[in-house]
Every structure is written in C-alpha cells, then in structure tokens.
Amino acid sequence: MTLIASHRGGALHWPENSPTAFRNTAALPVDQVEFDIHPTADGNIVVHHDATLDRTTSGTGPVAARSLAELKALTLKGTNGEAMLTLAELCALFAPTPIALRMELKPGPDRKYYPGLLDHALGIIDSYGLRARTVVTSFLAGSAAAAARRSGLAGAIWLVAPEVQDMIGTAGVIAVAARHRLAAVGIRHASLDPAVLATLRAAGLGVGCWAVNDEAAIARMFALGVDVFTTDLPKVAITHRPGSR
Ligand code: FE
C-alpha cells in the first residue's frame, strides 16, 4: 500500500506548517503528517521549514537565534495571526489521531545539522508516547543515519537531493544508504522511474517520493506503488487512492 504524507500540513491547501494546516490535516484520512523542526535559542523546538524567518513569518533572521517567546510573537504569513507551533503542541494535536509523524530534521542557516536536535526531539515525542509512530527524515545522510541508530522509531529515511542523485547515480545512492545502514530513501518524484525503483528495491531499500504536487504525479505514485509520498495536496491525493473511486 502506498501511504500519503501531508507535506508541511498540506502547503498548497493551507499556509505551510501552520496551526490551521495541521488542524485540517489531523481531520483527513492521511497516513502521515510531514513537518520540519528547528531548535530555539532557549531550549525549545519549533515547527518551521526554513532556517530563517523571512519567507514565512513577520520576523527576520535565523529561527535558532530567537527565544520561544520571540518566535511566538511572530505571525505566520497567510494566516489569521497564527504563530508557529512547538513540537510539543504538534504532538498534542496528533496524539489522539491515527496519523504518523514524519519529522524532518532541518539544518541551520549554515546548512549544518543542529547538534543534539534529534535526541531533544525524541524526548518530546516520547513524552507523548509517539516514538513508534514517528518517521525521521533528513536530506543530511548523517542526520538520517543518526535516526536509524535510535531504537523504537517507525523509520529513518534519507531524502536524496536531485543534484546528489545526478552526481552519484542510483548505485551511489545505494552505497551511501548501505554505508549509513539506512533502510529507506526518499527520491524526488521526477527522478524516480520504474528502472530506478526496481534497482533501489533490489538493493533492499524502501522507496518513497517527495514533492508530489500535481494530479498526474500523484496518480503515477500509486501506479508505481512507492511506499509513501509527500504531497502539498493531501485532499487531492486521497481521491486518487486505489479503491477510493
Ligand atoms: Fe520537509
């Protein structure tokens, strides 16, 4: 079965990573909710995509340079004055649902991982009893590998950037995954064809896709039978699910 992940809470339906997006996703029959995390300056974790605030909020500069109170005082663009959620608030929202968490570990503005972010996040997730329902993803192979070494998670997935895939090829992707003991990869949908899928599967890897944001691509994911895909259009993806119509 191909699972549907609501990307950033369904970023083409509602403002990305916003409370409105997550509340609406929580009411959908999707399998996973995808979101991104960054640390705050004072020991909290917030749900936000970019390492900086400029694109999506009323603030500027790096997320991690601000305290939680400073971040909560900012509004998310496109919302009715909503503020970004903490990881704990997101856990509280999804704990009563059957939806799995698909948590992306983001790097800082320097494109380096935040030391300690994974275990800090897992501590919060554990306080809601959600570890077994959490998949950790990262474009940083080392961050995904760190998640693969933690016990009790539902998965650890290396998201393969297209330029990386182009440089190292399918064989290179398999070699990196093997070196880091990663059991699954996420490929940009346009970079996955039946041959690449078959080669990755033959190497024993789970295969998902990301940025599946139009109806043709959504239909292709179900036809290919990938394990999971992230989409900004979860309401559309649901209608294409085999057996839904
Ligand atoms: Fe993400």
PDB file of C-alpha atoms and ligand atoms in Angstrom:
ATOM      1  CA  MET A   1       0.000   0.000   0.000  1.00  0.00           C
ATOM      2  CA  THR A   2       1.200   3.479  -0.854  1.00  0.00           C
ATOM      3  CA  LEU A   3       0.995   5.853   2.101  1.00  0.00           C
ATOM      4  CA  ILE A   4       0.081   9.538   1.819  1.00  0.00           C
ATOM      5  CA  ALA A   5       2.011  12.134   3.826  1.00  0.00           C
ATOM      6  CA  SER A   6       0.547  15.638   4.133  1.00  0.00           C
ATOM      7  CA  HIS A   7       3.598  17.786   3.348  1.00  0.00           C
ATOM      8  CA  ARG A   8       4.076  20.727   5.740  1.00  0.00           C
ATOM      9  CA  GLY A   9       0.466  20.056   6.703  1.00  0.00           C
ATOM     10  CA  GLY A  10      -0.742  20.408   3.100  1.00  0.00           C
ATOM     11  CA  ALA A  11       1.089  23.506   1.901  1.00  0.00           C
ATOM     12  CA  LEU A  12      -0.974  24.092  -1.244  1.00  0.00           C
ATOM     13  CA  HIS A  13      -4.264  23.877   0.698  1.00  0.00           C
ATOM     14  CA  TRP A  14      -3.261  25.999   3.712  1.00  0.00           C
ATOM     15  CA  PRO A  15      -0.272  28.106   4.859  1.00  0.00           C
ATOM     16  CA  GLU A  16       2.631  25.680   5.297  1.00  0.00           C
ATOM     17  CA  ASN A  17       3.449  24.350   8.768  1.00  0.00           C
ATOM     18  CA  SER A  18       0.656  26.485  10.280  1.00  0.00           C
ATOM     19  CA  PRO A  19      -1.771  25.526  13.056  1.00  0.00           C
ATOM     20  CA  THR A  20      -4.609  25.726  10.503  1.00  0.00           C
ATOM     21  CA  ALA A  21      -2.787  23.326   8.181  1.00  0.00           C
ATOM     22  CA  PHE A  22      -2.112  20.832  10.939  1.00  0.00           C
ATOM     23  CA  ARG A  23      -5.635  21.001  12.383  1.00  0.00           C
ATOM     24  CA  ASN A  24      -7.066  20.337   8.921  1.00  0.00           C
ATOM     25  CA  THR A  25      -4.576  17.544   8.233  1.00  0.00           C
ATOM     26  CA  ALA A  26      -5.462  15.932  11.574  1.00  0.00           C
ATOM     27  CA  ALA A  27      -9.044  15.567  10.300  1.00  0.00           C
ATOM     28  CA  LEU A  28      -8.012  13.949   6.981  1.00  0.00           C
ATOM     29  CA  PRO A  29      -7.671  10.224   6.270  1.00  0.00           C
ATOM     30  CA  VAL A  30      -3.939  10.573   5.540  1.00  0.00           C
ATOM     31  CA  ASP A  31      -1.253   8.235   6.866  1.00  0.00           C
ATOM     32  CA  GLN A  32       1.438  10.720   7.873  1.00  0.00           C
ATOM     33  CA  VAL A  33       1.892  14.408   8.609  1.00  0.00           C
ATOM     34  CA  GLU A  34       5.198  15.850   7.401  1.00  0.00           C
ATOM     35  CA  PHE A  35       6.752  18.797   9.222  1.00  0.00           C
ATOM     36  CA  ASP A  36      10.155  20.375   9.777  1.00  0.00           C
ATOM     37  CA  ILE A  37      11.860  21.313  13.027  1.00  0.00           C
ATOM     38  CA  HIS A  38      14.418  23.805  14.318  1.00  0.00           C
ATOM     39  CA  PRO A  39      15.681  24.500  17.851  1.00  0.00           C
ATOM     40  CA  THR A  40      15.043  27.822  19.574  1.00  0.00           C
ATOM     41  CA  ALA A  41      17.704  29.854  21.411  1.00  0.00           C
ATOM     42  CA  ASP A  42      16.240  28.864  24.784  1.00  0.00           C
ATOM     43  CA  GLY A  43      15.923  25.097  24.564  1.00  0.00           C
ATOM     44  CA  ASN A  44      12.617  24.541  22.788  1.00  0.00           C
ATOM     45  CA  ILE A  45      11.823  23.071  19.370  1.00  0.00           C
ATOM     46  CA  VAL A  46       9.520  24.730  16.849  1.00  0.00           C
ATOM     47  CA  VAL A  47       7.871  23.553  13.656  1.00  0.00           C
ATOM     48  CA  HIS A  48       9.097  25.673  10.727  1.00  0.00           C
ATOM     49  CA  HIS A  49      10.583  24.936   7.319  1.00  0.00           C
ATOM     50  CA  ASP A  50      13.270  27.483   6.541  1.00  0.00           C
ATOM     51  CA  ALA A  51      16.256  28.076   8.821  1.00  0.00           C
ATOM     52  CA  THR A  52      15.355  31.764   8.633  1.00  0.00           C
ATOM     53  CA  LEU A  53      12.109  33.558   9.384  1.00  0.00           C
ATOM     54  CA  ASP A  54      11.886  35.947   6.451  1.00  0.00           C
ATOM     55  CA  ARG A  55       9.896  33.973   3.858  1.00  0.00           C
ATOM     56  CA  THR A  56       7.070  32.697   6.042  1.00  0.00           C
ATOM     57  CA  THR A  57       6.754  34.966   9.108  1.00  0.00           C
ATOM     58  CA  SER A  58       6.610  38.604  10.196  1.00  0.00           C
ATOM     59  CA  GLY A  59      10.170  38.235  11.529  1.00  0.00           C
ATOM     60  CA  THR A  60      13.662  38.117  10.077  1.00  0.00           C
ATOM     61  CA  GLY A  61      16.887  36.231  10.670  1.00  0.00           C
ATOM     62  CA  PRO A  62      17.662  32.726  11.912  1.00  0.00           C
ATOM     63  CA  VAL A  63      14.960  30.776  13.791  1.00  0.00           C
ATOM     64  CA  ALA A  64      17.533  29.350  16.183  1.00  0.00           C
ATOM     65  CA  ALA A  65      18.679  32.826  17.268  1.00  0.00           C
ATOM     66  CA  ARG A  66      15.271  33.572  18.849  1.00  0.00           C
ATOM     67  CA  SER A  67      13.672  32.516  22.113  1.00  0.00           C
ATOM     68  CA  LEU A  68      10.343  30.704  22.034  1.00  0.00           C
ATOM     69  CA  ALA A  69       8.588  33.821  23.320  1.00  0.00           C
ATOM     70  CA  GLU A  70      10.091  35.873  20.489  1.00  0.00           C
ATOM     71  CA  LEU A  71       9.028  33.266  17.908  1.00  0.00           C
ATOM     72  CA  LYS A  72       5.514  33.019  19.365  1.00  0.00           C
ATOM     73  CA  ALA A  73       5.155  36.808  18.994  1.00  0.00           C
ATOM     74  CA  LEU A  74       5.621  36.474  15.203  1.00  0.00           C
ATOM     75  CA  THR A  75       2.735  35.745  12.849  1.00  0.00           C
ATOM     76  CA  LEU A  76       2.812  33.245  10.010  1.00  0.00           C
ATOM     77  CA  LYS A  77       2.186  34.801   6.615  1.00  0.00           C
ATOM     78  CA  GLY A  78      -1.154  33.898   5.076  1.00  0.00           C
ATOM     79  CA  THR A  79      -2.775  33.079   8.429  1.00  0.00           C
ATOM     80  CA  ASN A  80      -5.160  34.998  10.640  1.00  0.00           C
ATOM     81  CA  GLY A  81      -2.406  35.979  13.053  1.00  0.00           C
ATOM     82  CA  GLU A  82      -1.332  32.425  13.862  1.00  0.00           C
ATOM     83  CA  ALA A  83       2.048  31.665  15.402  1.00  0.00           C
ATOM     84  CA  MET A  84       4.256  28.668  14.678  1.00  0.00           C
ATOM     85  CA  LEU A  85       3.727  25.560  16.811  1.00  0.00           C
ATOM     86  CA  THR A  86       6.187  23.959  19.152  1.00  0.00           C
ATOM     87  CA  LEU A  87       6.972  20.293  18.546  1.00  0.00           C
ATOM     88  CA  ALA A  88       5.102  19.538  21.789  1.00  0.00           C
ATOM     89  CA  GLU A  89       1.990  21.341  20.523  1.00  0.00           C
ATOM     90  CA  LEU A  90       2.117  19.387  17.274  1.00  0.00           C
ATOM     91  CA  CYS A  91       2.456  16.115  19.222  1.00  0.00           C
ATOM     92  CA  ALA A  92      -0.565  17.049  21.344  1.00  0.00           C
ATOM     93  CA  LEU A  93      -2.581  17.738  18.196  1.00  0.00           C
ATOM     94  CA  PHE A  94      -1.774  14.398  16.527  1.00  0.00           C
ATOM     95  CA  ALA A  95      -1.580  12.093  19.545  1.00  0.00           C
ATOM     96  CA  PRO A  96      -5.363  11.451  19.511  1.00  0.00           C
ATOM     97  CA  THR A  97      -5.340  10.691  15.752  1.00  0.00           C
ATOM     98  CA  PRO A  98      -4.026   7.576  13.942  1.00  0.00           C
ATOM     99  CA  ILE A  99      -1.713   9.758  11.819  1.00  0.00           C
ATOM    100  CA  ALA A 100       2.027   9.075  11.996  1.00  0.00           C
ATOM    101  CA  LEU A 101       4.578  11.866  12.411  1.00  0.00           C
ATOM    102  CA  ARG A 102       7.045  12.360   9.572  1.00  0.00           C
ATOM    103  CA  MET A 103       9.581  14.680  11.155  1.00  0.00           C
ATOM    104  CA  GLU A 104      12.266  16.290   9.023  1.00  0.00           C
ATOM    105  CA  LEU A 105      15.485  17.323  10.753  1.00  0.00           C
ATOM    106  CA  LYS A 106      16.439  20.619   9.152  1.00  0.00           C
ATOM    107  CA  PRO A 107      19.933  22.127   9.118  1.00  0.00           C
ATOM    108  CA  GLY A 108      20.712  25.637  10.288  1.00  0.00           C
ATOM    109  CA  PRO A 109      21.416  28.615   8.000  1.00  0.00           C
ATOM    110  CA  ASP A 110      24.993  27.304   7.679  1.00  0.00           C
ATOM    111  CA  ARG A 111      23.484  24.091   6.192  1.00  0.00           C
ATOM    112  CA  LYS A 112      24.984  22.090   9.073  1.00  0.00           C
ATOM    113  CA  TYR A 113      22.936  19.904  11.403  1.00  0.00           C
ATOM    114  CA  TYR A 114      21.994  21.220  14.839  1.00  0.00           C
ATOM    115  CA  PRO A 115      23.902  19.156  17.442  1.00  0.00           C
ATOM    116  CA  GLY A 116      21.531  17.343  19.783  1.00  0.00           C
ATOM    117  CA  LEU A 117      18.343  18.208  17.887  1.00  0.00           C
ATOM    118  CA  LEU A 118      17.362  14.584  17.205  1.00  0.00           C
ATOM    119  CA  ASP A 119      17.549  13.377  20.812  1.00  0.00           C
ATOM    120  CA  HIS A 120      15.929  16.549  22.102  1.00  0.00           C
ATOM    121  CA  ALA A 121      13.030  15.988  19.702  1.00  0.00           C
ATOM    122  CA  LEU A 122      12.748  12.294  20.596  1.00  0.00           C
ATOM    123  CA  GLY A 123      12.468  13.238  24.263  1.00  0.00           C
ATOM    124  CA  ILE A 124       9.470  15.442  23.469  1.00  0.00           C
ATOM    125  CA  ILE A 125       7.945  12.775  21.207  1.00  0.00           C
ATOM    126  CA  ASP A 126       8.431  10.165  23.944  1.00  0.00           C
ATOM    127  CA  SER A 127       6.528  12.323  26.429  1.00  0.00           C
ATOM    128  CA  TYR A 128       3.514  11.884  24.131  1.00  0.00           C
ATOM    129  CA  GLY A 129       4.196   8.189  23.550  1.00  0.00           C
ATOM    130  CA  LEU A 130       4.606   8.767  19.813  1.00  0.00           C
ATOM    131  CA  ARG A 131       8.065   7.335  19.044  1.00  0.00           C
ATOM    132  CA  ALA A 132       6.716   4.142  17.490  1.00  0.00           C
ATOM    133  CA  ARG A 133       4.529   6.299  15.250  1.00  0.00           C
ATOM    134  CA  THR A 134       7.377   8.613  14.160  1.00  0.00           C
ATOM    135  CA  VAL A 135       9.455   8.501  10.986  1.00  0.00           C
ATOM    136  CA  VAL A 136      12.527  10.760  10.907  1.00  0.00           C
ATOM    137  CA  THR A 137      13.750  12.168   7.607  1.00  0.00           C
ATOM    138  CA  SER A 138      16.654  14.360   6.516  1.00  0.00           C
ATOM    139  CA  PHE A 139      18.472  15.438   3.392  1.00  0.00           C
ATOM    140  CA  LEU A 140      21.615  15.121   5.533  1.00  0.00           C
ATOM    141  CA  ALA A 141      22.633  11.448   5.312  1.00  0.00           C
ATOM    142  CA  GLY A 142      24.395  11.746   8.673  1.00  0.00           C
ATOM    143  CA  SER A 143      21.241  13.000  10.388  1.00  0.00           C
ATOM    144  CA  ALA A 144      19.144  10.228   8.856  1.00  0.00           C
ATOM    145  CA  ALA A 145      21.833   7.741   9.897  1.00  0.00           C
ATOM    146  CA  ALA A 146      21.714   9.013  13.484  1.00  0.00           C
ATOM    147  CA  ALA A 147      17.950   8.411  13.485  1.00  0.00           C
ATOM    148  CA  ALA A 148      18.489   4.897  12.086  1.00  0.00           C
ATOM    149  CA  ARG A 149      20.666   4.134  15.128  1.00  0.00           C
ATOM    150  CA  ARG A 150      17.925   5.103  17.592  1.00  0.00           C
ATOM    151  CA  SER A 151      15.632   2.311  18.683  1.00  0.00           C
ATOM    152  CA  GLY A 152      11.882   2.292  18.549  1.00  0.00           C
ATOM    153  CA  LEU A 153      11.251   4.656  15.636  1.00  0.00           C
ATOM    154  CA  ALA A 154       8.912   3.712  12.786  1.00  0.00           C
ATOM    155  CA  GLY A 155      11.650   4.575  10.288  1.00  0.00           C
ATOM    156  CA  ALA A 156      14.621   6.721   9.286  1.00  0.00           C
ATOM    157  CA  ILE A 157      14.695   7.986   5.741  1.00  0.00           C
ATOM    158  CA  TRP A 158      17.435   9.694   3.763  1.00  0.00           C
ATOM    159  CA  LEU A 159      15.927  12.272   1.421  1.00  0.00           C
ATOM    160  CA  VAL A 160      18.079  12.292  -1.704  1.00  0.00           C
ATOM    161  CA  ALA A 161      18.508  15.722  -3.268  1.00  0.00           C
ATOM    162  CA  PRO A 162      18.186  15.521  -7.081  1.00  0.00           C
ATOM    163  CA  GLU A 163      21.617  17.072  -7.606  1.00  0.00           C
ATOM    164  CA  VAL A 164      23.132  14.425  -5.329  1.00  0.00           C
ATOM    165  CA  GLN A 165      21.302  11.660  -7.196  1.00  0.00           C
ATOM    166  CA  ASP A 166      22.501  13.103 -10.506  1.00  0.00           C
ATOM    167  CA  MET A 167      26.096  13.173  -9.272  1.00  0.00           C
ATOM    168  CA  ILE A 168      26.356   9.750  -7.652  1.00  0.00           C
ATOM    169  CA  GLY A 169      23.705   7.820  -9.578  1.00  0.00           C
ATOM    170  CA  THR A 170      21.439   5.065  -8.317  1.00  0.00           C
ATOM    171  CA  ALA A 171      24.433   2.902  -7.406  1.00  0.00           C
ATOM    172  CA  GLY A 172      25.847   5.775  -5.379  1.00  0.00           C
ATOM    173  CA  VAL A 173      22.552   6.247  -3.537  1.00  0.00           C
ATOM    174  CA  ILE A 174      22.558   2.541  -2.662  1.00  0.00           C
ATOM    175  CA  ALA A 175      26.181   2.744  -1.485  1.00  0.00           C
ATOM    176  CA  VAL A 176      25.542   5.756   0.772  1.00  0.00           C
ATOM    177  CA  ALA A 177      22.445   4.096   2.235  1.00  0.00           C
ATOM    178  CA  ALA A 178      24.389   0.901   2.911  1.00  0.00           C
ATOM    179  CA  ARG A 179      27.305   2.760   4.487  1.00  0.00           C
ATOM    180  CA  HIS A 180      24.925   4.581   6.843  1.00  0.00           C
ATOM    181  CA  ARG A 181      22.731   1.486   7.437  1.00  0.00           C
ATOM    182  CA  LEU A 182      19.686   3.327   6.113  1.00  0.00           C
ATOM    183  CA  ALA A 183      16.765   1.103   5.133  1.00  0.00           C
ATOM    184  CA  ALA A 184      14.808   3.646   3.094  1.00  0.00           C
ATOM    185  CA  VAL A 185      15.282   6.619   0.805  1.00  0.00           C
ATOM    186  CA  GLY A 186      13.087   9.453  -0.435  1.00  0.00           C
ATOM    187  CA  ILE A 187      13.530  10.435  -4.078  1.00  0.00           C
ATOM    188  CA  ARG A 188      12.181  13.486  -5.871  1.00  0.00           C
ATOM    189  CA  HIS A 189       9.243  12.053  -7.831  1.00  0.00           C
ATOM    190  CA  ALA A 190      10.505  13.253 -11.219  1.00  0.00           C
ATOM    191  CA  SER A 191      13.798  11.418 -10.557  1.00  0.00           C
ATOM    192  CA  LEU A 192      12.088   8.069  -9.985  1.00  0.00           C
ATOM    193  CA  ASP A 193      11.155   5.813 -12.885  1.00  0.00           C
ATOM    194  CA  PRO A 194      10.358   2.085 -12.848  1.00  0.00           C
ATOM    195  CA  ALA A 195      14.000   1.141 -13.506  1.00  0.00           C
ATOM    196  CA  VAL A 196      15.372   3.268 -10.654  1.00  0.00           C
ATOM    197  CA  LEU A 197      12.632   1.971  -8.355  1.00  0.00           C
ATOM    198  CA  ALA A 198      13.409  -1.641  -9.253  1.00  0.00           C
ATOM    199  CA  THR A 199      17.140  -1.105  -8.691  1.00  0.00           C
ATOM    200  CA  LEU A 200      16.610   0.507  -5.276  1.00  0.00           C
ATOM    201  CA  ARG A 201      14.136  -2.209  -4.259  1.00  0.00           C
ATOM    202  CA  ALA A 202      16.543  -4.938  -5.408  1.00  0.00           C
ATOM    203  CA  ALA A 203      19.083  -3.428  -3.011  1.00  0.00           C
ATOM    204  CA  GLY A 204      16.580  -3.934  -0.209  1.00  0.00           C
ATOM    205  CA  LEU A 205      15.690  -0.278   0.204  1.00  0.00           C
ATOM    206  CA  GLY A 206      12.304   1.146   0.989  1.00  0.00           C
ATOM    207  CA  VAL A 207      11.449   3.844  -1.559  1.00  0.00           C
ATOM    208  CA  GLY A 208       9.306   6.929  -1.175  1.00  0.00           C
ATOM    209  CA  CYS A 209       8.917  10.145  -3.144  1.00  0.00           C
ATOM    210  CA  TRP A 210       8.598  13.812  -2.270  1.00  0.00           C
ATOM    211  CA  ALA A 211       7.204  16.995  -3.866  1.00  0.00           C
ATOM    212  CA  VAL A 212       4.316  15.089  -5.465  1.00  0.00           C
ATOM    213  CA  ASN A 213       2.227  18.181  -6.070  1.00  0.00           C
ATOM    214  CA  ASP A 214       0.055  17.629  -9.137  1.00  0.00           C
ATOM    215  CA  GLU A 215      -2.599  15.096 -10.037  1.00  0.00           C
ATOM    216  CA  ALA A 216      -0.567  13.329 -12.722  1.00  0.00           C
ATOM    217  CA  ALA A 217       2.356  12.837 -10.356  1.00  0.00           C
ATOM    218  CA  ILE A 218       0.021  11.643  -7.591  1.00  0.00           C
ATOM    219  CA  ALA A 219      -1.540   9.067  -9.942  1.00  0.00           C
ATOM    220  CA  ARG A 220       1.936   7.938 -11.034  1.00  0.00           C
ATOM    221  CA  MET A 221       2.979   7.321  -7.409  1.00  0.00           C
ATOM    222  CA  PHE A 222       0.048   4.973  -6.867  1.00  0.00           C
ATOM    223  CA  ALA A 223       0.730   3.255 -10.198  1.00  0.00           C
ATOM    224  CA  LEU A 224       4.414   2.762  -9.332  1.00  0.00           C
ATOM    225  CA  GLY A 225       3.461   1.529  -5.887  1.00  0.00           C
ATOM    226  CA  VAL A 226       6.047   3.525  -3.941  1.00  0.00           C
ATOM    227  CA  ASP A 227       5.921   3.005  -0.171  1.00  0.00           C
ATOM    228  CA  VAL A 228       4.954   6.600   0.626  1.00  0.00           C
ATOM    229  CA  PHE A 229       4.893  10.053  -0.905  1.00  0.00           C
ATOM    230  CA  THR A 230       4.678  13.558   0.487  1.00  0.00           C
ATOM    231  CA  THR A 231       2.265  15.974  -1.138  1.00  0.00           C
ATOM    232  CA  ASP A 232       1.160  19.563  -0.640  1.00  0.00           C
ATOM    233  CA  LEU A 233      -2.271  18.434  -1.908  1.00  0.00           C
ATOM    234  CA  PRO A 234      -3.335  15.708   0.536  1.00  0.00           C
ATOM    235  CA  LYS A 235      -7.055  16.259  -0.181  1.00  0.00           C
ATOM    236  CA  VAL A 236      -6.376  15.527  -3.861  1.00  0.00           C
ATOM    237  CA  ALA A 237      -4.122  12.550  -3.091  1.00  0.00           C
ATOM    238  CA  ILE A 238      -6.884  10.919  -1.060  1.00  0.00           C
ATOM    239  CA  THR A 239      -9.210  10.921  -4.061  1.00  0.00           C
ATOM    240  CA  HIS A 240      -6.598   9.057  -6.158  1.00  0.00           C
ATOM    241  CA  ARG A 241      -6.026   6.338  -3.581  1.00  0.00           C
ATOM    242  CA  PRO A 242      -6.816   2.925  -5.125  1.00  0.00           C
ATOM    243  CA  GLY A 243     -10.341   1.936  -4.210  1.00  0.00           C
ATOM    244  CA  SER A 244     -11.413   5.482  -3.368  1.00  0.00           C
ATOM    245  CA  ARG A 245     -13.470   5.783  -6.516  1.00  0.00           C
TER     246      ARG A 245
HETATM  247 FE    FE B   1      10.153  18.924   4.960  1.00  0.00          FE
END
